[in-house]
Tab-separated table of C-alpha atoms in Angstrom:
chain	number	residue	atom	x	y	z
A	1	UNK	CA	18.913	25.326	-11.840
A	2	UNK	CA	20.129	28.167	-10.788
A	3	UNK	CA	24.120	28.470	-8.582
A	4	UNK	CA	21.584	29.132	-5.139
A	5	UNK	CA	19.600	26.190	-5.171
A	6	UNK	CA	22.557	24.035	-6.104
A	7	UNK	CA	24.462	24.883	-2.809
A	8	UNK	CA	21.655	24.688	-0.712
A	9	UNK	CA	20.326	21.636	-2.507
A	10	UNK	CA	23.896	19.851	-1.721
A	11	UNK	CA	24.128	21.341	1.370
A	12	UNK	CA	20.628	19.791	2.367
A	13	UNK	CA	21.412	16.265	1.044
A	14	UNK	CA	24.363	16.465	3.453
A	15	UNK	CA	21.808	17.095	6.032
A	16	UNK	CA	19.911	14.444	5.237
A	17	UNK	CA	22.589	11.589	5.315
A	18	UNK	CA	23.604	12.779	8.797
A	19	UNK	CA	20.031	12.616	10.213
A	20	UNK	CA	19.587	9.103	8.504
A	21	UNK	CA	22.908	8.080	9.448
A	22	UNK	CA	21.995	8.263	13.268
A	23	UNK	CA	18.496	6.367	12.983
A	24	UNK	CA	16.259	4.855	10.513
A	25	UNK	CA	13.620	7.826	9.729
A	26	UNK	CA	10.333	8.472	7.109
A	27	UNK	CA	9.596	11.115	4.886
A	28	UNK	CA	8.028	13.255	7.601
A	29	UNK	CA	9.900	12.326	10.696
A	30	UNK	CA	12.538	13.777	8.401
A	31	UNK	CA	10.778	17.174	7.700
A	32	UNK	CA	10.279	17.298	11.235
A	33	UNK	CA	14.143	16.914	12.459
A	34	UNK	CA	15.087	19.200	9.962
A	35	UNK	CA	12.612	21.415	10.992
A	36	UNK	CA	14.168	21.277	14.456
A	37	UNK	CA	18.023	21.484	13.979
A	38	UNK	CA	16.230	25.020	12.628
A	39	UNK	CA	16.533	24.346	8.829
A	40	UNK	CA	13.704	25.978	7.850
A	41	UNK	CA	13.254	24.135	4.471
A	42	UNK	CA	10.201	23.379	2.317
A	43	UNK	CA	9.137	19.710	3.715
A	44	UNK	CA	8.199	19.121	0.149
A	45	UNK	CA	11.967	19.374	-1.029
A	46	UNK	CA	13.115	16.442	0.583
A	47	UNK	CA	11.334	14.031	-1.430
A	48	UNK	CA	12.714	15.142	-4.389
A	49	UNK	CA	15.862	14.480	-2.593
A	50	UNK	CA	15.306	10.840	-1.185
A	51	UNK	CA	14.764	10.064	-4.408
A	52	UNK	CA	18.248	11.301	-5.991
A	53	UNK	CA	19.554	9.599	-2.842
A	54	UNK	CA	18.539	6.809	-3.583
A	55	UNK	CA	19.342	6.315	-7.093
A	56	UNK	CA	22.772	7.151	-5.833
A	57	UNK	CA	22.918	4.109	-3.403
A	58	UNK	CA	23.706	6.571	-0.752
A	59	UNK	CA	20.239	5.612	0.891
A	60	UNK	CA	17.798	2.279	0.806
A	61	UNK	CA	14.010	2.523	1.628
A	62	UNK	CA	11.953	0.018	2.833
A	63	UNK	CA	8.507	-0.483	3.716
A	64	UNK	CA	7.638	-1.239	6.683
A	65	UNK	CA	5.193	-1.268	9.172
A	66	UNK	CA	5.528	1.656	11.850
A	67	UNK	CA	4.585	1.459	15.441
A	68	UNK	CA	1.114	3.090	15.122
A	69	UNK	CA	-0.158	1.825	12.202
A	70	UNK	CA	0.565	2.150	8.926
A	71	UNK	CA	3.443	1.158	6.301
A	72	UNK	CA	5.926	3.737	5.658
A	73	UNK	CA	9.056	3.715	4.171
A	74	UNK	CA	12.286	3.909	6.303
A	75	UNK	CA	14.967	4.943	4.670
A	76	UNK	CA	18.736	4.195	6.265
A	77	UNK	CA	22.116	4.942	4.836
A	78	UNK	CA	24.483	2.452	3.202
A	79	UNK	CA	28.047	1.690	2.962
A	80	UNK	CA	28.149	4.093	-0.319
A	81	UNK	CA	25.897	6.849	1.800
A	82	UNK	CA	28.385	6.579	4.957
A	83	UNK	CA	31.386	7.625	2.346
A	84	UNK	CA	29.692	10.514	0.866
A	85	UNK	CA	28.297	11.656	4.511
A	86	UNK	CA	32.159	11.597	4.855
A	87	UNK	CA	32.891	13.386	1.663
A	88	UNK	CA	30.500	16.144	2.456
A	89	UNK	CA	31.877	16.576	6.390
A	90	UNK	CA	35.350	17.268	5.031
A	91	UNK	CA	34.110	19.548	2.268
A	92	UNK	CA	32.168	21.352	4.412
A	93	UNK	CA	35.021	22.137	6.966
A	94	UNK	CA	37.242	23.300	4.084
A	95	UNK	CA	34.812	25.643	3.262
A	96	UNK	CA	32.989	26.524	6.559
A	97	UNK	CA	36.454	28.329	8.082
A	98	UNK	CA	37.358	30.162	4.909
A	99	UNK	CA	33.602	31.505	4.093
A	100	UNK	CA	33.449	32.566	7.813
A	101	UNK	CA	36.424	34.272	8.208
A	102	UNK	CA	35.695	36.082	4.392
A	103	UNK	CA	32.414	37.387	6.179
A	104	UNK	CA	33.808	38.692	9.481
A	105	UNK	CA	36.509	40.539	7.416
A	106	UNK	CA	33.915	41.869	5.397
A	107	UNK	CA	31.305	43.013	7.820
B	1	UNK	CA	5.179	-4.399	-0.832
B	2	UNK	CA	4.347	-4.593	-4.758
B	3	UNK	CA	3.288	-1.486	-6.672
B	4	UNK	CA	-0.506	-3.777	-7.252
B	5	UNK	CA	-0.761	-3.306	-3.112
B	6	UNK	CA	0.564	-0.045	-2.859
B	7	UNK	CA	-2.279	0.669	-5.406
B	8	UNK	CA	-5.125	-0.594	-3.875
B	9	UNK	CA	-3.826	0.904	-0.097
B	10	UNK	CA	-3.687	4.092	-2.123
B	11	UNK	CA	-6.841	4.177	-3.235
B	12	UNK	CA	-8.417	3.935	0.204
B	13	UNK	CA	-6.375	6.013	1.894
B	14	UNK	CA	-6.790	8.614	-0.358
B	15	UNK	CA	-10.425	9.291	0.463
B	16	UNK	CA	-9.328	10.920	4.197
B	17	UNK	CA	-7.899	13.745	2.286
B	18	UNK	CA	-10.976	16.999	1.819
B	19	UNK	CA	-12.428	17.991	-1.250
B	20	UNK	CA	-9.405	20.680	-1.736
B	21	UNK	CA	-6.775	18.830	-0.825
B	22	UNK	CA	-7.879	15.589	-3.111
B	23	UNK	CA	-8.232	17.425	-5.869
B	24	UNK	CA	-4.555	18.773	-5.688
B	25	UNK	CA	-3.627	15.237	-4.485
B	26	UNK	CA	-5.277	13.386	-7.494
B	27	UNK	CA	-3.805	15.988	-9.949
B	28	UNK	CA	-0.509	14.961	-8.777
B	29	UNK	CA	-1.013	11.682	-8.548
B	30	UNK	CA	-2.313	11.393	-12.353
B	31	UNK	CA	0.262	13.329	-13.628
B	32	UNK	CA	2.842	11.744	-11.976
B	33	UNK	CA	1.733	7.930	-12.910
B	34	UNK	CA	1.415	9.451	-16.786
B	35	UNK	CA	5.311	9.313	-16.709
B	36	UNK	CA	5.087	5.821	-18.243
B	37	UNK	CA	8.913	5.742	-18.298
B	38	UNK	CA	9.574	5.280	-14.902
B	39	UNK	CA	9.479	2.732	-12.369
B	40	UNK	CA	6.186	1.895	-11.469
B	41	UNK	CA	7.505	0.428	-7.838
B	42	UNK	CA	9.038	3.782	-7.038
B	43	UNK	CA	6.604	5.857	-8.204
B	44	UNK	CA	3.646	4.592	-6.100
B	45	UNK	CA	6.326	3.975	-3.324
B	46	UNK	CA	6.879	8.201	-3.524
B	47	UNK	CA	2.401	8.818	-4.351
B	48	UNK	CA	2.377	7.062	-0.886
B	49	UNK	CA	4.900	8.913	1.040
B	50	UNK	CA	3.240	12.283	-0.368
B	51	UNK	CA	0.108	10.879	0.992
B	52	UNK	CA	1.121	10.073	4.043
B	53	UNK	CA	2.284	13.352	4.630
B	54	UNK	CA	-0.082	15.372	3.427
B	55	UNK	CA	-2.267	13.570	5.516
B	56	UNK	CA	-0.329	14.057	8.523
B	57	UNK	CA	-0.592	17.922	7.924
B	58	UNK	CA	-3.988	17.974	7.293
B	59	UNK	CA	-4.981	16.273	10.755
B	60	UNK	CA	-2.581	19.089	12.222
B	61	UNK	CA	-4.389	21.600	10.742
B	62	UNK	CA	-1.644	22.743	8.302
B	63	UNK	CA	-1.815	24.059	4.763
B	64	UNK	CA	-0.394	21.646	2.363
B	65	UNK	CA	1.015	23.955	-0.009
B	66	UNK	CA	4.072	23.710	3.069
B	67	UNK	CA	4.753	20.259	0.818
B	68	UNK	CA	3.370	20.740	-2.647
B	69	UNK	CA	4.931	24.761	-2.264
B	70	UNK	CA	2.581	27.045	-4.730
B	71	UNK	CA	2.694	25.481	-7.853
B	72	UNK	CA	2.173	21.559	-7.536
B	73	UNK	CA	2.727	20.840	-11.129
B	74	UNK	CA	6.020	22.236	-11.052
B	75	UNK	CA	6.419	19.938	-7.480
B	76	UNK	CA	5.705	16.743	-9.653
B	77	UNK	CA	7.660	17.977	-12.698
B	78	UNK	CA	10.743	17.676	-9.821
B	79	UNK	CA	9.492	14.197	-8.716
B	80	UNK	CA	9.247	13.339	-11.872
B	81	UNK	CA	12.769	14.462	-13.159
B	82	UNK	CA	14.227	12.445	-9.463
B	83	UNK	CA	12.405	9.099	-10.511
B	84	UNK	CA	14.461	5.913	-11.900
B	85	UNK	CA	13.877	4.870	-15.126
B	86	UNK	CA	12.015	1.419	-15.561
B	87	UNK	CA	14.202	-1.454	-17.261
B	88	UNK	CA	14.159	-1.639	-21.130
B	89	UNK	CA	13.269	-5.003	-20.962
B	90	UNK	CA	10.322	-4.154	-19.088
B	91	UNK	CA	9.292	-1.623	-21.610
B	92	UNK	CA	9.804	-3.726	-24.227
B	93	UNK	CA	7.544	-6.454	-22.674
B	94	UNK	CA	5.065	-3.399	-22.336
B	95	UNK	CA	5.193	-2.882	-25.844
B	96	UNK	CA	5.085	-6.698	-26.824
B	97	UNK	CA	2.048	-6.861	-24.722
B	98	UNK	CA	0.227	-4.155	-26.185
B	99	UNK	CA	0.780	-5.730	-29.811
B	100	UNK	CA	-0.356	-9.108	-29.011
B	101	UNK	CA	-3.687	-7.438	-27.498
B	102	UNK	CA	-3.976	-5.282	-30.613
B	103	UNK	CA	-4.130	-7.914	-33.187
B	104	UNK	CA	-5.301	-10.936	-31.198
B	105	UNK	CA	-8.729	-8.444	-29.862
B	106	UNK	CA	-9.108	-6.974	-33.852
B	107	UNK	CA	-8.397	-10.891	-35.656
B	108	UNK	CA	-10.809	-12.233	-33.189
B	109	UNK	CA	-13.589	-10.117	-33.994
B	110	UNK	CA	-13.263	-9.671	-37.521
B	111	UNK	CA	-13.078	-13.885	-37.281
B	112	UNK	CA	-16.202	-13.682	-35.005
B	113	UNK	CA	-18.266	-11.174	-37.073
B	114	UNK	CA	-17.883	-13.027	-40.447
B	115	UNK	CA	-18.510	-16.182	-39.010
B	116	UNK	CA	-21.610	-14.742	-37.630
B	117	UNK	CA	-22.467	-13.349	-40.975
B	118	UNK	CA	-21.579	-16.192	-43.216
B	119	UNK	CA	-22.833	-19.267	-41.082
B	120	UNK	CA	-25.624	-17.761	-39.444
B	121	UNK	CA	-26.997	-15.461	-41.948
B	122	UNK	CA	-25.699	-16.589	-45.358
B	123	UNK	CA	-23.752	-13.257	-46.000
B	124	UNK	CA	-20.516	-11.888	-46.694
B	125	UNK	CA	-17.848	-14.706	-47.598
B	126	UNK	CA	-16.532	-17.808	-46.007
B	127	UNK	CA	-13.123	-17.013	-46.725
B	128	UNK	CA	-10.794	-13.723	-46.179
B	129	UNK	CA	-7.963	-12.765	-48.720
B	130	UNK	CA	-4.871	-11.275	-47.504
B	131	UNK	CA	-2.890	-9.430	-49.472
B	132	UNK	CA	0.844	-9.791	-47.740
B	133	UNK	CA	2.359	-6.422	-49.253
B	134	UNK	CA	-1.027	-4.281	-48.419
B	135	UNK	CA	-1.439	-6.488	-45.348
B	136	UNK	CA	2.099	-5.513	-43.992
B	137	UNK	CA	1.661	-2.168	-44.692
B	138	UNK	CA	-1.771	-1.732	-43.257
B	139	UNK	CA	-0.911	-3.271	-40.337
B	140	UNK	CA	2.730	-1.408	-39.637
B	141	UNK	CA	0.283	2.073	-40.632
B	142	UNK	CA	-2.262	0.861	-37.924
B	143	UNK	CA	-0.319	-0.091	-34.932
B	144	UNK	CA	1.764	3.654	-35.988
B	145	UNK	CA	-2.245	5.325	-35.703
B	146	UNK	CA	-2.381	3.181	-31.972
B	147	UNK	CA	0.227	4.420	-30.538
B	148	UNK	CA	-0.212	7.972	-31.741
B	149	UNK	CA	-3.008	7.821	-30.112
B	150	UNK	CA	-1.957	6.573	-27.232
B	151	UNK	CA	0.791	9.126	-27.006
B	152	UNK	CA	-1.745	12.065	-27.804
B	153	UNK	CA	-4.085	10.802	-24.924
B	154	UNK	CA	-1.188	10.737	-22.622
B	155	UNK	CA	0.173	14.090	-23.161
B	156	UNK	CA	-3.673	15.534	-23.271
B	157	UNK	CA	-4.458	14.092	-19.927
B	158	UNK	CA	-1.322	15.837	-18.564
B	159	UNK	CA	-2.083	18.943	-20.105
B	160	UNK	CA	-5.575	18.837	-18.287
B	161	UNK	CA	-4.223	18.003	-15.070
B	162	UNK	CA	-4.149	20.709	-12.622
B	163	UNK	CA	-6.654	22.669	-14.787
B	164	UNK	CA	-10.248	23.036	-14.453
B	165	UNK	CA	-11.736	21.739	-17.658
B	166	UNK	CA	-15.220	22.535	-18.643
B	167	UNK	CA	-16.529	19.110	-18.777
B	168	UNK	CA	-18.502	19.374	-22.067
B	169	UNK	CA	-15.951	21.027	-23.783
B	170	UNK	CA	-13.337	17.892	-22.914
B	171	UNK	CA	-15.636	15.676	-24.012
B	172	UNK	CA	-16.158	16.623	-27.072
B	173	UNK	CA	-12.902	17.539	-27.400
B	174	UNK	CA	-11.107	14.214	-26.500
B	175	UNK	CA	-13.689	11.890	-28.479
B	176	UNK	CA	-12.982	14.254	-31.326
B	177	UNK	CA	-9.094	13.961	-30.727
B	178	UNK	CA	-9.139	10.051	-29.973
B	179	UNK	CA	-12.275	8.911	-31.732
B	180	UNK	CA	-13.746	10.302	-34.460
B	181	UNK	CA	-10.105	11.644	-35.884
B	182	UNK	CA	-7.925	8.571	-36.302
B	183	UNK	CA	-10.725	5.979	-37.186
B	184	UNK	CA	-11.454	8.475	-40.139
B	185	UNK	CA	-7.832	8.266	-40.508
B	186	UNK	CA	-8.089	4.308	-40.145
B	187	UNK	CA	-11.321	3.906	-42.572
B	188	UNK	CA	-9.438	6.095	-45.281
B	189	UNK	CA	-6.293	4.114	-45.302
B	190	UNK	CA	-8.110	0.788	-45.570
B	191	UNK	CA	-10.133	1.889	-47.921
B	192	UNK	CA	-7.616	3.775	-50.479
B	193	UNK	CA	-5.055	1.297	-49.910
B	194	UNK	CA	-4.222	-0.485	-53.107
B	195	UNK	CA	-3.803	-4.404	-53.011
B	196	UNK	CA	-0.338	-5.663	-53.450
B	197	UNK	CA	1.882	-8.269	-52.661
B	198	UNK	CA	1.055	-12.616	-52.681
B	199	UNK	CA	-2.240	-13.751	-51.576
B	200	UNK	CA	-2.991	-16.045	-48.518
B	201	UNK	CA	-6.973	-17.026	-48.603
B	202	UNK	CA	-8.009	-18.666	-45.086
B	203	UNK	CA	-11.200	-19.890	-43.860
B	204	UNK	CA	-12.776	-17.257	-41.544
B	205	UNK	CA	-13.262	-19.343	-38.441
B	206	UNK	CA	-9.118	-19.731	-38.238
B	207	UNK	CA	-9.122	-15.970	-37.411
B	208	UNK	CA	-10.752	-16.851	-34.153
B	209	UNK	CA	-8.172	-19.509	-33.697
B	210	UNK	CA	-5.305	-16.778	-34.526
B	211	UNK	CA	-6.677	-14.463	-32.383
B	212	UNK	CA	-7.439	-16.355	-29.680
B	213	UNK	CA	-3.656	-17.651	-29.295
B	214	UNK	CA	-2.416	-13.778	-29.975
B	215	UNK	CA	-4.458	-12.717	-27.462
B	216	UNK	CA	-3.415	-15.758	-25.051
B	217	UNK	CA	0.196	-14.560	-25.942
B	218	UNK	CA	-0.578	-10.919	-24.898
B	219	UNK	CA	-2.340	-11.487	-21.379
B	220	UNK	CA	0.359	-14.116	-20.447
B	221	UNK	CA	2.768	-11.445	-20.808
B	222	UNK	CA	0.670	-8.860	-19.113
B	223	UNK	CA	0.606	-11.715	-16.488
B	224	UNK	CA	4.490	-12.174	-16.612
B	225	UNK	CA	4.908	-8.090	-15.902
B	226	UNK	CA	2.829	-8.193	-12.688
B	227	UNK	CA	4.521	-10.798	-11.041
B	228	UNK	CA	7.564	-9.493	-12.353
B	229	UNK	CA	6.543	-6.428	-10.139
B	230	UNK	CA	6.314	-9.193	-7.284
């Protein structure tokens, strides 16, 4: 895997745990906030994701039914998902300021 | 919900997709359950969710290479790669299972066909001689020959998902590869193979007995596994 796809792969499992941590969500209601906090990322490439999430503890699934119909998996964050959310806001403001400010220099 | 419900949901569910977006579907989904390795829960738990949403964007109008991106086999290889591992002892059961089936299903019939032969038509003998040296080694070489197979038709099916296969040729190809090949194989062994080892002469009907009780052992484990999956 190439350096690119790691930071945006981390970067979008950080994403993830902060949408799930507000509300319990599915696979495409997922896609779909993503979609419109503007990350414009393949909706396939969360799966993927979910799944290393969840082998991580980070995030449980369950099946349930939904509202209109049918069974769908909701996935919410656990105790383990709510430290790493945590991990990931305080790595992300150490390097946020620093990349910024490297980039404004630059330009 | 157990992987046995997810299943059957699956398969109805399934038939809203078109002809073009099935086809990708069911090359993904084949592919995907050919990882024997992993957890069968979570991988028709994930073969739903993809369904789901493809289904979703198809009813929208969308394309669903905006999910599967251009190259779905690649897009499972990643599932694939993200999925848990099922237990050992599950596998192990697996393999227990398939054993049990093996030799109860081949002791049975041989005990069945003789039978057959001896007390309804007068032929072929009322007893079978086993040599325990040859007999061990024939039946370590044939269970080796089973799952070969089995592993060859695995990895064959993979390699012809997401490919359009002339029909004839895989036919001919695959009962080559999984028929014709190792029972040549199988005949050649049991025929060259020398007799060695102590003797054991048993009536023919106590095959069926044998059998019967292997094959008992191997469908109450099969039994065991799917309510293990409960």
């Amino acid at each position: 895997m190439t350096i690119r796809s790691q930071l945006l792969k981390g970067i979008l499992e950080g994403c993830i745990l902060a949408i799930i941590s507000k509300e319990t969500v599915y696979g495409y209601e997922l896609a779909m906030k993503l979609q419109q906090h503007g990350l414009d990322v393949s909706e396939g490439s969360i799966y993927p994701l979910l799944l290393r999430l969840q082998k991580e503890k980070c995030i449980e699934g369950e099946m349930r039914k939904s509202a209109n119909g049918p069974n769908r998996k909701y996935y919410k964050l656990t105790t383990e998902g709510e430290n790493a959310l945590e991990q990931f806001k305080q790595n992300w403001q150490r390097l946020k300021l620093p990349v910024d400010q490297l980039l404004k220099e630059e330009g | 919900m157990n992987a046995d419900s997810l299943i059957t949901e699956n398969n109805e569910k399934r038939k809203q997709l078109n002809n073009e977006n099935k086809k990708i579907y069911e090359d993904m989904l084949i592919y995907i359950r050919l990882a024997y390795q992993k957890s069968e829960q979570e991988t028709e738990e994930i073969l739903m969710e993809l369904l789901d949403h493809m289904l979703i964007m198809q009813e929208q109008g969308n394309d669903i290479s905006g999910l599967v991106g251009e190259d779905p086999k690649q897009y499972a290889d990643e599932i694939i790669d993200e999925l848990p591992k099922s237990l050992t002892k599950k596998r192990v059961e697996l393999l227990f299972m398939g054993l049990f089936h093996f030799f109860g299903v081949s002791m049975l019939f041989t005990g069945l066909i003789q039978s057959v032969m001896y007390y309804g038509f007068g032929r072929w003998e009322g007893t079978k001689t086993y040599y325990l040296g040859s007999g061990a080694v024939l039946s370590i070489l044939s269970v080796g020959i089973v799952f070969a197979v089995v592993y060859f038709c695995i990895e064959y099916l993979k390699w012809t998902c997401f490919k359009n296969m002339n029909r004839i040729l895989d036919f001919i190809l695959s009962g080559f590869i999984f028929g014709i090949l190792p029972f040549s194989v199988f005949l050649g062994i049991y025929y060259f193979m020398p007799e060695f080892g102590p003797s054991v002469t048993v009536p023919i009907y106590s095959l069926i007995l044998i059998g019967i009780l292997f094959l008992g052992v191997g469908i109450w484990l099969l039994k065991k596994g799917k309510r293990g999956r409960e």
